[in-house]
Every structure is written in C-alpha cells, then in structure tokens.
C-alpha cells in the first residue's frame, strides 16, 4: 500500500482510506455486522491505515463496531479520523451541529470510550456550527491535543474563509469534503486554499454514494432506510442522466482495463498527492475491487478522456437533499 502525508503537519496515512459509515444500519440500508468487521480486518491486512467514522453514525453504533473490529490490533498500525457534533433525535432525525468547547470535550469522552482507545488521531467537527466561532472549536480541540487525547485537528465541509480562520488557531491536518467526478466545487477556492496553507484533503463520496460505482442501475430502488432515496442525484429524471455519464466513463474504464469504480477512485487520487480518497466499502468484495484503484496510473490522455466522459458540472441534481445543502461550505 502506498502512503501519502496529510498536509505539511499531518500524519502519513495509506493512500486509500476506509470510510465506515455504511457499516452500520441507517445510512445505506441494513448492514451485516460480521461482514463489516471482516471488511475492516481485510482493509487493515491490505495496508489501509486510515479509518474514518463519526460519533453520530447510527447513534454511536459505528464507533462501537469499530472498537470491536480494532480490538487487539496494534494501536500504531491504524489512524482514527472522527467527526463530532451532529445532533440527533429519536427516529434518527438530524438536529443541527453543536461545536461549543464544552461539547467538544463531552463528545470526545464518549468517542474514546466507544472506540476503546486513549486518543483520536484526527478529530473534526462534522459541520460548521453557525452559533460558535470556529476559533473556539479549534481552540478546544487544541486543548485536547495538549492533554494527549487528540493528535491532529481536522475540518469537514467548510469554505475557504473558515479554513483560514481555523488554521490561524492551530495547524489543520486535513479537510474532509466530498470530491468526485460528480462533485468538483472544491476545485474553485477550497483546494487552492488548502495547498497554499499546507493542508491535506480526505475525499469522501468518491463513488457518488454508489452512483458512479458501475453497480447502480436506473431500475434500482433505494430501500426505506437508504439515504439515497432522498438524494436528488438518484431521483427519477436525474438518475437516468447521471447513469448515462457512468456509461461514458465505463467505455474509458474498459479501454484502460479497469472497472468504473477503480477509474473513478483513481481519478480522485490523481488530482494530487495531498488527496486521500476514502472508500465506503461495506463488504470484502467491494473492498477488493477498490484497493487496486490506487495502482491505476492515469496519463494525460486518460485524464482528457475522463474529462470528456464526465465534464465538470455535468451531474444533474444537488449532492444532498435541500434541507442539508445550507450546512455545506461549498455546493456541488
């Protein structure tokens, strides 16, 4: 497994990270506990060192699942990236973000316990809390770094101005944000700002939540607990247009001798050595398909063909439902 360094102050991590959200029920439908744990083990055995979760994923279940999967593993052999602060209610409804300093300490205490670890490698607010200056939130995380409970500060889904303000308080290791062939808004202001300041990028949604995995079809219906049922990009009228882009991408992938998913992941990785794609593989089969992507070398001609197949801004539909778009630092 190749490695990359998250910015100028962040840790060295595997060139491909594992996103664990889908391993718990409630995001992409039912999940199999045994297969989820086996997938985490397979990823670690393959050299994946970066594992990402959130304390609000399935109401803490995801952290407990990872705590079980990581038990007995050398703590220096993996890095935990944890998002915090998303408020939930009964029925799993979202209720905003709480990033007050006292909330930072509270959320961290619960995460440490559920994960069964003494420290978090990268700790980040899941979204910007409009009621709390980012300086206060980052300052609270810095206090936890000084106390030995956190190693690095990360950010998630914020704009360039917020990145600068946060970085002025404490060096930021990385920004976690959606980045894929379908979601390229980061390229305008956010990515140049990260590079100016020496901050890495961990990209989630690299397969568009499965839309550009090569395994989704127009007749595929999301289950009742699958968030994709609410996604504009999967809505009737939009999904057909978006899948036509996938078919154009498939022709490029076949010529390259790889799968659509591998090509989509490789494209994100090819945008810079300061970018680490996160794959949300829920099974060992999907993980086995994703892992070779990091070895796919894309030439200038390959990148031009991919750009022709899926031009910037070609996707139809927002990347989140309307009620969530206002909490994002950048759009599509």
Short mmCIF file of C-alpha atoms in Angstrom, two decimals:
data_model
loop_
_atom_site.label_atom_id
_atom_site.label_comp_id
_atom_site.label_asym_id
_atom_site.label_seq_id
_atom_site.Cartn_x
_atom_site.Cartn_y
_atom_site.Cartn_z
CA UNK A 1 0.00 0.00 0.00
CA UNK A 2 1.31 3.41 -0.97
CA UNK A 3 1.27 6.20 1.60
CA UNK A 4 0.55 9.91 1.49
CA UNK A 5 1.03 12.68 4.04
CA UNK A 6 -1.92 14.81 5.07
CA UNK A 7 -0.60 18.30 4.53
CA UNK A 8 2.60 19.71 5.99
CA UNK A 9 1.74 18.95 9.62
CA UNK A 10 -0.50 15.89 9.37
CA UNK A 11 0.29 12.19 9.64
CA UNK A 12 1.41 9.76 6.96
CA UNK A 13 -1.52 7.52 6.02
CA UNK A 14 -2.36 4.87 3.46
CA UNK A 15 -3.08 6.32 0.02
CA UNK A 16 -6.61 4.95 0.33
CA UNK A 17 -8.73 5.29 3.47
CA UNK A 18 -11.73 3.31 4.69
CA UNK A 19 -14.99 5.12 5.47
CA UNK A 20 -17.05 3.12 7.95
CA UNK A 21 -20.42 4.92 7.90
CA UNK A 22 -22.21 2.35 5.76
CA UNK A 23 -21.17 -0.49 8.06
CA UNK A 24 -23.94 0.45 10.49
CA UNK A 25 -27.66 0.37 9.73
CA UNK A 26 -29.26 3.64 8.79
CA UNK A 27 -27.12 5.11 6.00
CA UNK A 28 -27.32 2.80 3.01
CA UNK A 29 -29.81 0.32 4.38
CA UNK A 30 -29.23 -2.74 6.57
CA UNK A 31 -25.62 -3.76 7.23
CA UNK A 32 -24.17 -7.13 8.21
CA UNK A 33 -22.17 -6.86 11.43
CA UNK A 34 -19.96 -9.88 10.77
CA UNK A 35 -19.18 -8.81 7.22
CA UNK A 36 -18.48 -5.25 8.36
CA UNK A 37 -15.92 -6.43 10.91
CA UNK A 38 -14.38 -8.80 8.37
CA UNK A 39 -14.10 -5.91 5.90
CA UNK A 40 -12.28 -3.75 8.45
CA UNK A 41 -9.87 -6.61 9.10
CA UNK A 42 -9.33 -7.14 5.37
CA UNK A 43 -8.60 -3.44 4.89
CA UNK A 44 -6.05 -3.38 7.71
CA UNK A 45 -4.42 -6.55 6.43
CA UNK A 46 -4.11 -4.93 2.98
CA UNK A 47 -2.25 -1.96 4.46
CA UNK A 48 -5.09 0.54 4.87
CA UNK A 49 -4.23 2.62 7.94
CA UNK A 50 -6.80 5.45 7.84
CA UNK A 51 -10.25 4.58 9.19
CA UNK A 52 -12.96 7.25 9.26
CA UNK A 53 -16.13 7.39 11.36
CA UNK A 54 -18.45 9.83 13.11
CA UNK A 55 -19.85 9.73 16.62
CA UNK A 56 -23.36 10.25 15.18
CA UNK A 57 -23.20 7.36 12.69
CA UNK A 58 -26.08 5.10 13.73
CA UNK A 59 -26.20 6.86 17.09
CA UNK A 60 -22.77 5.69 18.22
CA UNK A 61 -23.13 2.15 16.88
CA UNK A 62 -20.45 2.73 14.25
CA UNK A 63 -17.83 3.66 16.83
CA UNK A 64 -18.70 0.62 18.94
CA UNK A 65 -18.47 -1.60 15.85
CA UNK A 66 -15.03 -0.21 15.04
CA UNK A 67 -13.98 -0.61 18.66
CA UNK A 68 -14.79 -4.29 18.36
CA UNK A 69 -13.14 -4.68 14.96
CA UNK A 70 -9.93 -2.94 16.08
CA UNK A 71 -9.62 -4.71 19.42
CA UNK A 72 -6.29 -6.49 19.70
CA UNK A 73 -4.71 -4.58 16.80
CA UNK A 74 -1.52 -2.61 17.38
CA UNK A 75 -2.72 0.96 18.01
CA UNK A 76 0.19 2.32 16.00
CA UNK A 77 -0.95 0.33 12.95
CA UNK A 78 -4.00 2.46 12.18
CA UNK A 79 -5.26 6.03 12.49
CA UNK A 80 -8.77 7.03 13.55
CA UNK A 81 -10.46 10.03 11.95
CA UNK A 82 -13.58 11.01 13.89
CA UNK A 83 -16.25 13.61 13.16
CA UNK A 84 -18.32 15.00 16.01
CA UNK A 85 -21.10 17.41 16.82
CA UNK A 86 -24.08 16.38 14.70
CA UNK A 87 -27.14 16.34 16.94
CA UNK A 88 -29.70 13.56 16.52
CA UNK A 89 -33.14 12.91 17.88
CA UNK A 90 -35.44 9.90 18.31
CA UNK A 91 -36.11 8.44 14.90
CA UNK A 92 -32.55 9.45 13.93
CA UNK A 93 -33.58 12.92 12.75
CA UNK A 94 -30.75 15.45 12.44
CA UNK A 95 -30.92 18.49 14.71
CA UNK A 96 -28.01 20.72 13.79
CA UNK A 97 -24.41 20.97 14.99
CA UNK A 98 -23.03 21.62 18.47
CA UNK A 99 -19.36 22.69 18.44
CA UNK A 100 -19.15 24.56 21.76
CA UNK A 101 -15.90 23.89 23.67
CA UNK A 102 -17.79 22.04 26.41
CA UNK A 103 -19.49 19.93 23.74
CA UNK A 104 -16.12 19.11 22.17
CA UNK A 105 -14.90 17.66 25.45
CA UNK A 106 -18.16 15.79 26.01
CA UNK A 107 -18.33 14.23 22.55
CA UNK A 108 -14.65 13.27 22.72
CA UNK A 109 -15.09 11.46 26.04
CA UNK A 110 -17.87 9.32 24.60
CA UNK A 111 -15.90 8.56 21.41
CA UNK A 112 -12.82 7.47 23.33
CA UNK A 113 -14.95 5.06 25.35
CA UNK A 114 -16.91 3.62 22.43
CA UNK A 115 -13.79 3.17 20.30
CA UNK A 116 -11.81 1.71 23.18
CA UNK A 117 -8.83 3.96 22.59
CA UNK A 118 -6.85 6.52 24.58
CA UNK A 119 -6.61 9.05 21.75
CA UNK A 120 -8.11 10.08 18.41
CA UNK A 121 -5.66 10.70 15.57
CA UNK A 122 -7.72 13.33 13.72
CA UNK A 123 -10.70 14.99 15.38
CA UNK A 124 -13.02 17.26 13.42
CA UNK A 125 -16.41 18.99 13.69
CA UNK A 126 -18.74 17.36 11.18
CA UNK A 127 -20.18 20.68 10.04
CA UNK A 128 -19.72 24.34 10.86
CA UNK A 129 -21.75 25.44 13.87
CA UNK A 130 -23.14 28.89 12.92
CA UNK A 131 -23.57 29.76 16.60
CA UNK A 132 -19.95 29.10 17.60
CA UNK A 133 -16.86 30.81 16.13
CA UNK A 134 -14.61 28.20 14.54
CA UNK A 135 -11.73 29.64 16.59
CA UNK A 136 -13.42 28.48 19.80
CA UNK A 137 -14.00 24.97 18.48
CA UNK A 138 -10.45 24.55 17.20
CA UNK A 139 -9.10 26.05 20.43
CA UNK A 140 -10.99 23.37 22.40
CA UNK A 141 -9.55 20.61 20.22
CA UNK A 142 -6.09 22.12 20.72
CA UNK A 143 -6.59 21.81 24.48
CA UNK A 144 -7.38 18.11 23.97
CA UNK A 145 -4.20 17.77 21.91
CA UNK A 146 -2.21 19.33 24.74
CA UNK A 147 -3.87 16.88 27.15
CA UNK A 148 -2.92 13.90 24.96
CA UNK A 149 -6.44 12.86 23.86
CA UNK A 150 -6.15 14.04 20.23
CA UNK A 151 -3.21 14.10 17.80
CA UNK A 152 -4.40 16.37 14.95
CA UNK A 153 -7.17 18.84 14.09
CA UNK A 154 -9.28 18.25 11.01
CA UNK A 155 -12.18 20.08 9.39
CA UNK A 156 -15.17 18.90 7.40
CA UNK A 157 -17.34 20.58 4.75
CA UNK A 158 -16.28 24.20 5.32
CA UNK A 159 -15.37 27.04 2.98
CA UNK A 160 -12.01 28.69 2.32
CA UNK A 161 -12.59 31.54 4.77
CA UNK A 162 -13.35 29.14 7.62
CA UNK A 163 -10.28 27.09 6.77
CA UNK A 164 -8.07 30.17 7.10
CA UNK A 165 -9.62 31.18 10.42
CA UNK A 166 -9.25 27.68 11.86
CA UNK A 167 -5.67 27.28 10.64
CA UNK A 168 -4.69 30.54 12.34
CA UNK A 169 -5.56 28.97 15.72
CA UNK A 170 -3.87 25.61 15.20
CA UNK A 171 -2.39 23.86 12.14
CA UNK A 172 -5.08 21.86 10.34
CA UNK A 173 -4.04 18.41 9.12
CA UNK A 174 -6.79 17.91 6.56
CA UNK A 175 -10.19 18.90 5.32
CA UNK A 176 -12.70 16.12 4.75
CA UNK A 177 -15.09 17.03 1.94
CA UNK A 178 -16.97 15.39 -0.90
CA UNK A 179 -14.87 15.22 -4.05
CA UNK A 180 -15.57 13.07 -7.07
CA UNK A 181 -16.14 13.29 -10.79
CA UNK A 182 -19.69 14.35 -9.95
CA UNK A 183 -18.79 16.84 -7.17
CA UNK A 184 -16.00 19.24 -8.05
CA UNK A 185 -16.92 22.52 -6.34
CA UNK A 186 -13.81 22.25 -4.14
CA UNK A 187 -11.60 22.96 -7.12
CA UNK A 188 -12.55 26.67 -7.30
CA UNK A 189 -11.48 28.09 -3.93
CA UNK A 190 -11.14 25.36 -1.32
CA UNK A 191 -8.44 23.20 -2.90
CA UNK A 192 -6.15 26.16 -3.77
CA UNK A 193 -6.53 27.42 -0.18
CA UNK A 194 -5.62 24.02 1.24
CA UNK A 195 -2.50 23.90 -0.90
CA UNK A 196 -1.49 27.42 -0.01
CA UNK A 197 -1.70 26.59 3.70
CA UNK A 198 -0.24 23.09 3.50
CA UNK A 199 -3.43 21.23 4.43
CA UNK A 200 -4.37 17.81 3.10
CA UNK A 201 -7.72 16.68 1.72
CA UNK A 202 -9.52 13.44 2.51
CA UNK A 203 -12.19 12.95 -0.14
CA UNK A 204 -15.41 11.14 0.66
CA UNK A 205 -18.17 10.25 -1.77
CA UNK A 206 -15.58 9.36 -4.42
CA UNK A 207 -18.10 6.95 -5.98
CA UNK A 208 -21.02 9.33 -5.59
CA UNK A 209 -22.59 7.07 -2.93
CA UNK A 210 -22.51 4.23 -5.41
CA UNK A 211 -23.90 6.20 -8.34
CA UNK A 212 -20.63 6.02 -10.29
CA UNK A 213 -19.54 2.65 -8.94
CA UNK A 214 -20.70 0.89 -12.08
CA UNK A 215 -23.07 -1.23 -9.98
CA UNK A 216 -26.12 1.06 -9.83
CA UNK A 217 -28.91 0.92 -12.41
CA UNK A 218 -31.91 3.13 -13.14
CA UNK A 219 -34.28 0.41 -12.01
CA UNK A 220 -32.53 0.00 -8.65
CA UNK A 221 -34.72 1.36 -5.86
CA UNK A 222 -33.21 2.52 -2.58
CA UNK A 223 -34.66 0.79 0.47
CA UNK A 224 -36.72 2.61 3.10
CA UNK A 225 -33.70 3.20 5.36
CA UNK A 226 -31.33 4.08 2.49
CA UNK A 227 -30.48 7.80 2.41
CA UNK A 228 -30.05 7.62 -1.35
CA UNK A 229 -33.84 7.55 -1.56
CA UNK A 230 -33.73 11.23 -0.57
CA UNK A 231 -30.79 12.20 -2.80
CA UNK A 232 -31.62 14.47 -5.76
CA UNK A 233 -28.99 12.73 -7.89
CA UNK A 234 -30.81 9.42 -7.51
CA UNK A 235 -34.25 10.92 -8.21
CA UNK A 236 -36.19 9.93 -11.30
CA UNK A 237 -35.21 12.14 -14.20
CA UNK A 238 -31.81 12.87 -12.71
CA UNK A 239 -30.54 9.34 -12.19
CA UNK A 240 -31.01 8.42 -15.86
CA UNK A 241 -28.93 11.42 -16.93
CA UNK A 242 -26.24 10.64 -14.36
CA UNK A 243 -26.07 6.97 -15.30
CA UNK A 244 -25.50 7.99 -18.92
CA UNK A 245 -22.34 9.70 -17.66
CA UNK A 246 -21.36 6.46 -15.95
CA UNK A 247 -21.76 4.54 -19.20
CA UNK A 248 -19.47 7.02 -20.94
CA UNK A 249 -17.00 6.51 -18.10
CA UNK A 250 -17.35 2.73 -18.44
CA UNK A 251 -16.05 2.90 -22.01
CA UNK A 252 -12.93 4.71 -20.77
CA UNK A 253 -12.50 2.16 -17.98
CA UNK A 254 -12.79 -0.79 -20.35
CA UNK A 255 -10.15 0.72 -22.61
CA UNK A 256 -7.93 1.19 -19.56
CA UNK A 257 -8.51 -2.38 -18.37
CA UNK A 258 -10.12 -1.47 -15.04
CA UNK A 259 -13.60 -1.18 -13.57
CA UNK A 260 -15.65 2.01 -13.47
CA UNK A 261 -15.21 2.20 -9.69
CA UNK A 262 -11.44 1.82 -9.95
CA UNK A 263 -11.27 4.54 -12.59
CA UNK A 264 -13.39 6.94 -10.51
CA UNK A 265 -11.23 6.38 -7.41
CA UNK A 266 -8.02 6.66 -9.43
CA UNK A 267 -9.20 9.98 -10.88
CA UNK A 268 -9.59 11.48 -7.39
CA UNK A 269 -6.18 10.15 -6.32
CA UNK A 270 -4.63 11.60 -9.48
CA UNK A 271 -5.71 15.15 -8.58
CA UNK A 272 -2.75 15.45 -6.20
CA UNK A 273 -0.53 13.62 -3.74
CA UNK A 274 -2.13 15.70 -0.99
CA UNK A 275 -5.50 13.99 -1.56
CA UNK A 276 -6.53 10.69 0.05
CA UNK A 277 -9.73 9.07 -1.27
CA UNK A 278 -11.98 7.40 1.31
CA UNK A 279 -13.87 4.35 0.08
CA UNK A 280 -17.04 3.31 1.88
CA UNK A 281 -16.75 -0.39 1.11
CA UNK A 282 -19.18 -2.37 3.25
CA UNK A 283 -18.11 -5.82 2.06
CA UNK A 284 -14.87 -7.58 1.32
CA UNK A 285 -15.93 -7.96 -2.32
CA UNK A 286 -16.31 -4.21 -2.82
CA UNK A 287 -13.10 -3.56 -0.88
CA UNK A 288 -11.22 -6.00 -3.11
CA UNK A 289 -12.43 -4.05 -6.13
CA UNK A 290 -11.46 -0.68 -4.65
CA UNK A 291 -7.96 -1.48 -3.43
CA UNK A 292 -6.29 -1.86 -6.87
CA UNK A 293 -7.52 1.61 -7.86
CA UNK A 294 -4.59 3.27 -6.17
CA UNK A 295 -2.23 1.47 -8.56
CA UNK A 296 -4.08 2.64 -11.69
CA UNK A 297 -1.84 5.20 -13.36
CA UNK A 298 -3.67 7.79 -15.42
CA UNK A 299 -1.86 9.51 -18.27
CA UNK A 300 -2.67 12.97 -19.57
CA UNK A 301 -4.63 11.31 -22.39
CA UNK A 302 -6.56 9.19 -19.87
CA UNK A 303 -7.47 12.27 -17.85
CA UNK A 304 -8.61 14.05 -21.01
CA UNK A 305 -10.85 11.12 -21.94
CA UNK A 306 -12.33 11.03 -18.44
CA UNK A 307 -13.00 14.77 -18.63
CA UNK A 308 -14.82 14.25 -21.92
CA UNK A 309 -16.91 11.46 -20.45
CA UNK A 310 -17.83 13.36 -17.28
CA UNK A 311 -17.18 17.11 -17.66
CA UNK A 312 -17.13 19.30 -14.56
CA UNK A 313 -20.68 20.25 -13.62
CA UNK A 314 -22.24 17.50 -15.72
CA UNK A 315 -24.08 15.82 -12.85
CA UNK A 316 -27.78 16.54 -12.51
CA UNK A 317 -29.18 17.19 -9.03
CA UNK A 318 -27.63 18.51 -5.81
CA UNK A 319 -25.33 16.25 -3.81
CA UNK A 320 -27.57 16.47 -0.72
CA UNK A 321 -31.32 16.99 -0.17
CA UNK A 322 -32.33 20.69 0.10
CA UNK A 323 -32.55 20.65 3.92
CA UNK A 324 -28.85 19.72 4.21
CA UNK A 325 -27.36 21.93 1.48
CA UNK A 326 -27.30 25.03 3.69
CA UNK A 327 -24.87 23.39 6.13
CA UNK A 328 -22.23 22.79 3.45
CA UNK A 329 -19.26 25.08 2.89
CA UNK A 330 -19.37 24.57 -0.88
CA UNK A 331 -22.07 23.45 -3.28
CA UNK A 332 -21.89 20.68 -5.85
#
